[in-house]
Short mmCIF file of C-alpha atoms in Angstrom, two decimals:
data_model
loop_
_atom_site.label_atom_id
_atom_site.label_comp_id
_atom_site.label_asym_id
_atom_site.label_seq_id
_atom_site.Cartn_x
_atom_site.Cartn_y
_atom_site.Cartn_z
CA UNK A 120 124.11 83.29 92.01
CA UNK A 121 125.46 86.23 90.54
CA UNK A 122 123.33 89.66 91.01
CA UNK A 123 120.63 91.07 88.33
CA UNK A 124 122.18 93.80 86.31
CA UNK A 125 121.15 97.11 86.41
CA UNK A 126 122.04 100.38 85.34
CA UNK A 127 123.28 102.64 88.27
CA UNK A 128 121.69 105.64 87.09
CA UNK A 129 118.80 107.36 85.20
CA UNK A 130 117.60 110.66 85.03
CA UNK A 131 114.62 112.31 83.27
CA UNK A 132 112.24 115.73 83.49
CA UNK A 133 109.19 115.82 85.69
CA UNK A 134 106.85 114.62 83.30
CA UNK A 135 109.00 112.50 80.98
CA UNK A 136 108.90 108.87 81.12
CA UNK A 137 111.72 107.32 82.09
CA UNK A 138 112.74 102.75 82.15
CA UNK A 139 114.94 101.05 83.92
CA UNK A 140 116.29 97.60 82.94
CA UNK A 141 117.21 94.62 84.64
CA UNK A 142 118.88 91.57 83.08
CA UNK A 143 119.55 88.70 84.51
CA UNK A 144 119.23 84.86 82.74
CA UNK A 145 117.02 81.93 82.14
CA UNK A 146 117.72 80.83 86.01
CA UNK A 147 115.75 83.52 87.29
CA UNK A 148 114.50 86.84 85.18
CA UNK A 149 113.56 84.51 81.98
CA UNK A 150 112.51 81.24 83.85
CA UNK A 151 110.00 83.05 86.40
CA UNK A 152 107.35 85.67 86.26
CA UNK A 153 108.23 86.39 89.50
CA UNK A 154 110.25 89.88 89.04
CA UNK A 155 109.79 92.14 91.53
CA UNK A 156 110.22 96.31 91.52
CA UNK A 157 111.03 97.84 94.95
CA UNK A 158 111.08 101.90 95.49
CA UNK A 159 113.30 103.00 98.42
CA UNK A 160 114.12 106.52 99.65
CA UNK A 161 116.75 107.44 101.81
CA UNK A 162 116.97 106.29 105.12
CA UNK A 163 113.48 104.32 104.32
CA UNK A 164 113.09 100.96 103.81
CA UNK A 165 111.92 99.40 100.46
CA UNK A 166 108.06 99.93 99.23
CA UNK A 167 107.06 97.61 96.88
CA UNK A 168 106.06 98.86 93.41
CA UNK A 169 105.49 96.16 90.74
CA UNK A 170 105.16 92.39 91.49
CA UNK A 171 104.92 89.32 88.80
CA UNK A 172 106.33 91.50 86.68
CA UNK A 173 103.45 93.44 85.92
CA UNK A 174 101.26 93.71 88.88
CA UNK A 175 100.39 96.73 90.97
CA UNK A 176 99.70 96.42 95.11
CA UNK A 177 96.98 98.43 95.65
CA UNK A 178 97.42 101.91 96.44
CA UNK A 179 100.70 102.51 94.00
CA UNK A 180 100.42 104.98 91.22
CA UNK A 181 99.23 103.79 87.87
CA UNK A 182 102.27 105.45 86.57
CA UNK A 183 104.22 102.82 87.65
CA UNK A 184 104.17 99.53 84.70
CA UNK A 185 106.66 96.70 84.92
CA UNK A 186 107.54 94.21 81.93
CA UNK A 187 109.51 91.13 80.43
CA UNK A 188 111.31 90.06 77.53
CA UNK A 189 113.82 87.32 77.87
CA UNK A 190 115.86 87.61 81.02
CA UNK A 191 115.24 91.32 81.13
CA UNK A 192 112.75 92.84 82.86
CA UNK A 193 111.93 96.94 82.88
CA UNK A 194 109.92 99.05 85.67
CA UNK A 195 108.32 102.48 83.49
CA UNK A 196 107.38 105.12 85.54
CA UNK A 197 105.90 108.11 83.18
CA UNK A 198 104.50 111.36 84.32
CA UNK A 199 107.90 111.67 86.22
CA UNK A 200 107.12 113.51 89.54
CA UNK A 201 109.89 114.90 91.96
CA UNK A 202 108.56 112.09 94.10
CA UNK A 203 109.87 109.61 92.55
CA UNK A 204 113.47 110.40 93.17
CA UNK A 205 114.65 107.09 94.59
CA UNK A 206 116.40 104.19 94.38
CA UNK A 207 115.09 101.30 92.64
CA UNK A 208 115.98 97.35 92.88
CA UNK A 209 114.70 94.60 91.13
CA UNK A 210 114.79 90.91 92.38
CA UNK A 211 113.69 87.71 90.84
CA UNK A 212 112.66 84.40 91.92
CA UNK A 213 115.57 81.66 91.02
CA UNK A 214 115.99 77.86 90.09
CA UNK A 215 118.02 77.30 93.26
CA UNK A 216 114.33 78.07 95.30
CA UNK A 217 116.32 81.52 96.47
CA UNK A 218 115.59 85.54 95.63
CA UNK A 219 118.47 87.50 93.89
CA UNK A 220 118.57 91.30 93.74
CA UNK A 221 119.81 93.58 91.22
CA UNK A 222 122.27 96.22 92.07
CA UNK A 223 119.63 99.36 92.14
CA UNK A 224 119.29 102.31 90.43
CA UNK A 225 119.49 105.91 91.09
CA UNK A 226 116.74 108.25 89.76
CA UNK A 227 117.03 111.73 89.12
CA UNK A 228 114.27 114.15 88.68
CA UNK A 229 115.67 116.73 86.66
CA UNK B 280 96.99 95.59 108.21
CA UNK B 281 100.35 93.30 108.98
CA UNK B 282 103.67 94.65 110.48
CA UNK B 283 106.84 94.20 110.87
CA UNK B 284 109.63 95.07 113.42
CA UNK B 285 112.89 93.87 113.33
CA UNK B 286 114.74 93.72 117.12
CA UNK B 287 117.95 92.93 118.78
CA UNK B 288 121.70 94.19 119.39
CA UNK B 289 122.82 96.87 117.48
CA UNK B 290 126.53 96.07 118.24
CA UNK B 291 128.47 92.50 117.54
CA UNK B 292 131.60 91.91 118.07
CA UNK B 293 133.51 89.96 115.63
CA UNK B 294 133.56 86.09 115.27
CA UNK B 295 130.04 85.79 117.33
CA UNK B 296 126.38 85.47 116.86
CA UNK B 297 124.60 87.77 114.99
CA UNK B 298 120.82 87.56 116.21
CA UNK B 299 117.43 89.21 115.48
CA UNK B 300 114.04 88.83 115.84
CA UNK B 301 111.20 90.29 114.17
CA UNK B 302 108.04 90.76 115.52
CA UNK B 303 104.56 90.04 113.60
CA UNK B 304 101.58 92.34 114.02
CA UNK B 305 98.14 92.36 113.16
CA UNK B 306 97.83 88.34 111.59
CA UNK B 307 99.24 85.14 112.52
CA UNK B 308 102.40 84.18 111.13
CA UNK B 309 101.04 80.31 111.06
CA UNK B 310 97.75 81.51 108.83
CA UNK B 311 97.95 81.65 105.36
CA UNK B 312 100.91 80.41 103.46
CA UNK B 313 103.47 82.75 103.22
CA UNK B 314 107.46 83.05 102.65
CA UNK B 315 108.81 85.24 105.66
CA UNK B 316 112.53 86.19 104.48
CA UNK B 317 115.46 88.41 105.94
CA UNK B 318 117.55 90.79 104.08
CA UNK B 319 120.65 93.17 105.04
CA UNK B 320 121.62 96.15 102.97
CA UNK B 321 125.25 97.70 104.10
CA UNK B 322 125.42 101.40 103.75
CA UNK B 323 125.46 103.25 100.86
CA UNK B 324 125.49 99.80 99.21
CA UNK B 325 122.15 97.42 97.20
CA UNK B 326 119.99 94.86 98.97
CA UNK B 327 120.76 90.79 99.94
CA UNK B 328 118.89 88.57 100.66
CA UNK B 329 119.61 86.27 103.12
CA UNK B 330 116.75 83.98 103.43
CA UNK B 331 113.57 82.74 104.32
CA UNK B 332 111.50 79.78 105.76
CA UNK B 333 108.05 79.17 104.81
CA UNK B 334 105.11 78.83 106.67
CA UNK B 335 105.77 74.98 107.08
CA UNK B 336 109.23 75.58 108.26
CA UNK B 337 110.88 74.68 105.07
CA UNK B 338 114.36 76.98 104.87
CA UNK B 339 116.09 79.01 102.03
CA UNK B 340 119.27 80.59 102.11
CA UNK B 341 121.59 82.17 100.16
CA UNK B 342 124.37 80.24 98.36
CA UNK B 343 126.75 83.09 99.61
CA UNK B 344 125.57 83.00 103.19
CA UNK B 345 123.95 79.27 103.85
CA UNK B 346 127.26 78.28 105.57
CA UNK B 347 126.44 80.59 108.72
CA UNK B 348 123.28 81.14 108.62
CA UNK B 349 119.81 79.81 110.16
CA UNK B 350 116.36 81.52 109.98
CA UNK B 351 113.48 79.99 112.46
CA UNK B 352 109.93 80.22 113.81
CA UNK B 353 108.39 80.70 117.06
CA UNK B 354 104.57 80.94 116.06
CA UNK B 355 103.54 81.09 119.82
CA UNK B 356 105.50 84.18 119.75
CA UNK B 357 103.78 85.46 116.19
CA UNK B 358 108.04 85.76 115.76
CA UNK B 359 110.62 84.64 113.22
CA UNK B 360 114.47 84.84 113.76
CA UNK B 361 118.23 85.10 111.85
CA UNK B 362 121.12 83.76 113.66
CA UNK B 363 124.55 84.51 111.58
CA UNK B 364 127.55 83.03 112.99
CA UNK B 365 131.39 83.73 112.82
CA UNK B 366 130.10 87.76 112.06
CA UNK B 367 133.08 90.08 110.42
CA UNK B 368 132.92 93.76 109.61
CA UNK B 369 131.60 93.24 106.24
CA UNK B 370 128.47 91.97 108.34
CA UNK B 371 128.12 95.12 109.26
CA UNK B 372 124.41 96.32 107.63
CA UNK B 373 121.01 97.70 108.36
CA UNK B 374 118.85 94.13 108.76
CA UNK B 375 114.91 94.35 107.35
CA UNK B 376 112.42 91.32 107.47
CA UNK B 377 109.68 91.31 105.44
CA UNK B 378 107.43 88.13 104.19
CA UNK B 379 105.05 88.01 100.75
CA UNK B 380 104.69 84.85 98.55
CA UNK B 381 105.90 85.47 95.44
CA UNK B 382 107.26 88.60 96.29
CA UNK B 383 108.63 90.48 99.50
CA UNK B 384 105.13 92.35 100.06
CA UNK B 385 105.59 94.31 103.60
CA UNK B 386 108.99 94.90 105.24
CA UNK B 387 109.66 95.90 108.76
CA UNK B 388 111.27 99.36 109.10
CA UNK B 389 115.14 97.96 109.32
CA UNK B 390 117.70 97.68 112.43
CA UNK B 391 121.45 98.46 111.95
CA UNK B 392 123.51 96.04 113.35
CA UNK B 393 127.45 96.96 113.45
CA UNK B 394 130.22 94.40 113.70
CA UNK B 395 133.06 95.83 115.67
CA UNK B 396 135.03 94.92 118.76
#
């Protein structure tokens, strides 16, 4: 299984709105609603953000929205806050019964 | 609350065992039906999985890694377990367990583990 593909880096203003893609194919992104969005800070381990694509645990910001089309998926975050500086991973359920992460993403507040 | 802590050597030398444990606090590990799943991230580098067994001891692994490597249960410990064999540097990663259902809800905080002689 070959990682999900995302892009390495994103950047937008505090207060912008910024996405983040993450392709993969119909063996996992486009045959599953089970994409997952993980937030992870340096030295920290990874918080979970968005789950089934579009669900929220409790207690994460509103400002955080996650979505599908295909065999991409895309994690929003508007309202940009310095806060949110992070690195970001997706992952996705597969047809071999197995998880696959993407390759993150770096986001920069400017 | 449930949480998660990840134990075991921080140094392996090559060609041996690799071996952690991680601890379950604050709800059975037997209750409720859950996937509870390892992952390794080398520095400065993404996330892998490695695997996961369910609550009925049914096992997962990654195609990359199912060669040398076995995840297990001790529910009168509340525990669950990696073993990776025939370790080399590129082993060589901070190790987080973490368990969810259709996603990795709660992860334990991470333990390096460094393959060197």
């Amino acid at each position: 299984q070959s990682a999900l593909t995302q892009p390495a880096s994103v950047s937008g203003s505090a207060g912008q709105s910024i996405t983040i893609s993450c392709t993969g194919t119909s063996s996992d992104v486009g045959g599953f609603n089970y994409v997952s969005w993980y937030q992870q800070h340096p030295g920290k381990a990874p918080k979970l953000m968005i789950y089934d694509v579009s669900k929220r645990p409790s207690g994460v910001s509103n400002r955080f929205s996650g979505s599908k089309s295909g065999n991409t998926a895309s994690l929003t975050i508007s309202g940009l806050q310095a806060e949110d500086e992070a690195d970001y991973y997706c992952s996705s359920y597969t047809s071999s019964s197995t998880w696959v992460f993407g390759g993150g993403t770096k986001l920069t507040v400017l | 609350q449930v949480q998660l802590q990840e134990s075991g050597p921080g140094l392996v030398k090559p060609s041996q065992t690799l071996s952690l444990t991680c601890t379950v606090s604050g709800g059975s590990i037997s209750s409720g039906s859950y996937y509870w799943s390892w992952i390794r991230q080398p520095a400065g580098k993404g996330l892998e999985w490695i695997g996961r067994i369910y609550t009925s001891g049914t096992t997962n692994y990654s195609p990359s890694l199912k060669s040398r490597v076995t995840i297990s249960v001790d529910t009168s410990k509340n525990q669950f377990s990696l073993k990776l064999n025939s370790v080399t540097a590129a082993d060589t990663a901070v190790y987080y367990c973490a368990f969810g259902l259709t996603t990795l809800h709660y992860w334990g905080q991470g333990t390096l583990v460094t393959v060197s002689s």
